Coordinates of C-alpha atoms in Angstrom, one line a residue:
X257 CA 48.0 6.4 37.1
X258 CA 47.6 9.9 38.4
X259 CA 45.9 7.5 42.4
X260 CA 49.6 6.6 42.7
X261 CA 51.2 9.5 41.9
X262 CA 48.8 10.9 44.7
X263 CA 48.8 7.8 46.9
X264 CA 53.2 8.1 46.5
X265 CA 52.6 11.8 47.6
X266 CA 50.3 12.0 50.9
X267 CA 53.4 9.3 52.1
X268 CA 56.0 11.0 51.4
X269 CA 54.6 14.4 52.9
X270 CA 53.2 11.9 55.7
X271 CA 57.5 11.9 56.5
X272 CA 58.8 14.4 58.4
X273 CA 62.2 16.0 56.0
X274 CA 65.2 17.3 56.9
X275 CA 67.3 18.5 54.4
X276 CA 71.0 17.0 54.4
X277 CA 72.9 18.0 52.1
X278 CA 76.2 17.9 52.7
X279 CA 78.8 20.3 53.1
X280 CA 81.4 20.5 49.3
X281 CA 84.1 18.6 49.9
X282 CA 87.4 20.3 49.1
X283 CA 89.8 18.2 47.2
X284 CA 93.6 19.5 46.5
X285 CA 94.6 20.0 43.2
X286 CA 95.5 16.9 40.5
X287 CA 98.0 15.7 40.4
X288 CA 100.4 15.2 36.9
X289 CA 99.4 11.3 36.1
X290 CA 102.5 9.9 36.4
X291 CA 103.2 7.7 33.4
X292 CA 99.4 5.5 33.7
X293 CA 99.1 3.7 30.8
X294 CA 95.5 2.4 29.9
X295 CA 95.7 -1.7 29.6
X296 CA 94.8 -3.0 25.9
X297 CA 90.5 -2.7 24.4
X298 CA 91.0 -6.1 24.2
X299 CA 91.9 -7.2 27.8
X300 CA 88.8 -4.6 29.8
X301 CA 85.5 -6.2 30.1
X302 CA 82.4 -3.9 28.5
X303 CA 78.9 -4.0 30.0
X304 CA 76.5 -4.9 26.6
X305 CA 73.8 -2.3 26.0
X306 CA 71.4 -3.6 25.7
X307 CA 68.1 -0.5 25.7

């Protein structure tokens, strides 16, 4: 396990790194809900939780 981490660290250190963090986005204030009505649960699709 430690050998794999050493290899991964070595490979990542070989690549030049540049901070690509984007600038924060300025969002306008939220609008009123506008009368949105959520559909009933029977019409919605859910992914089952396996884990």
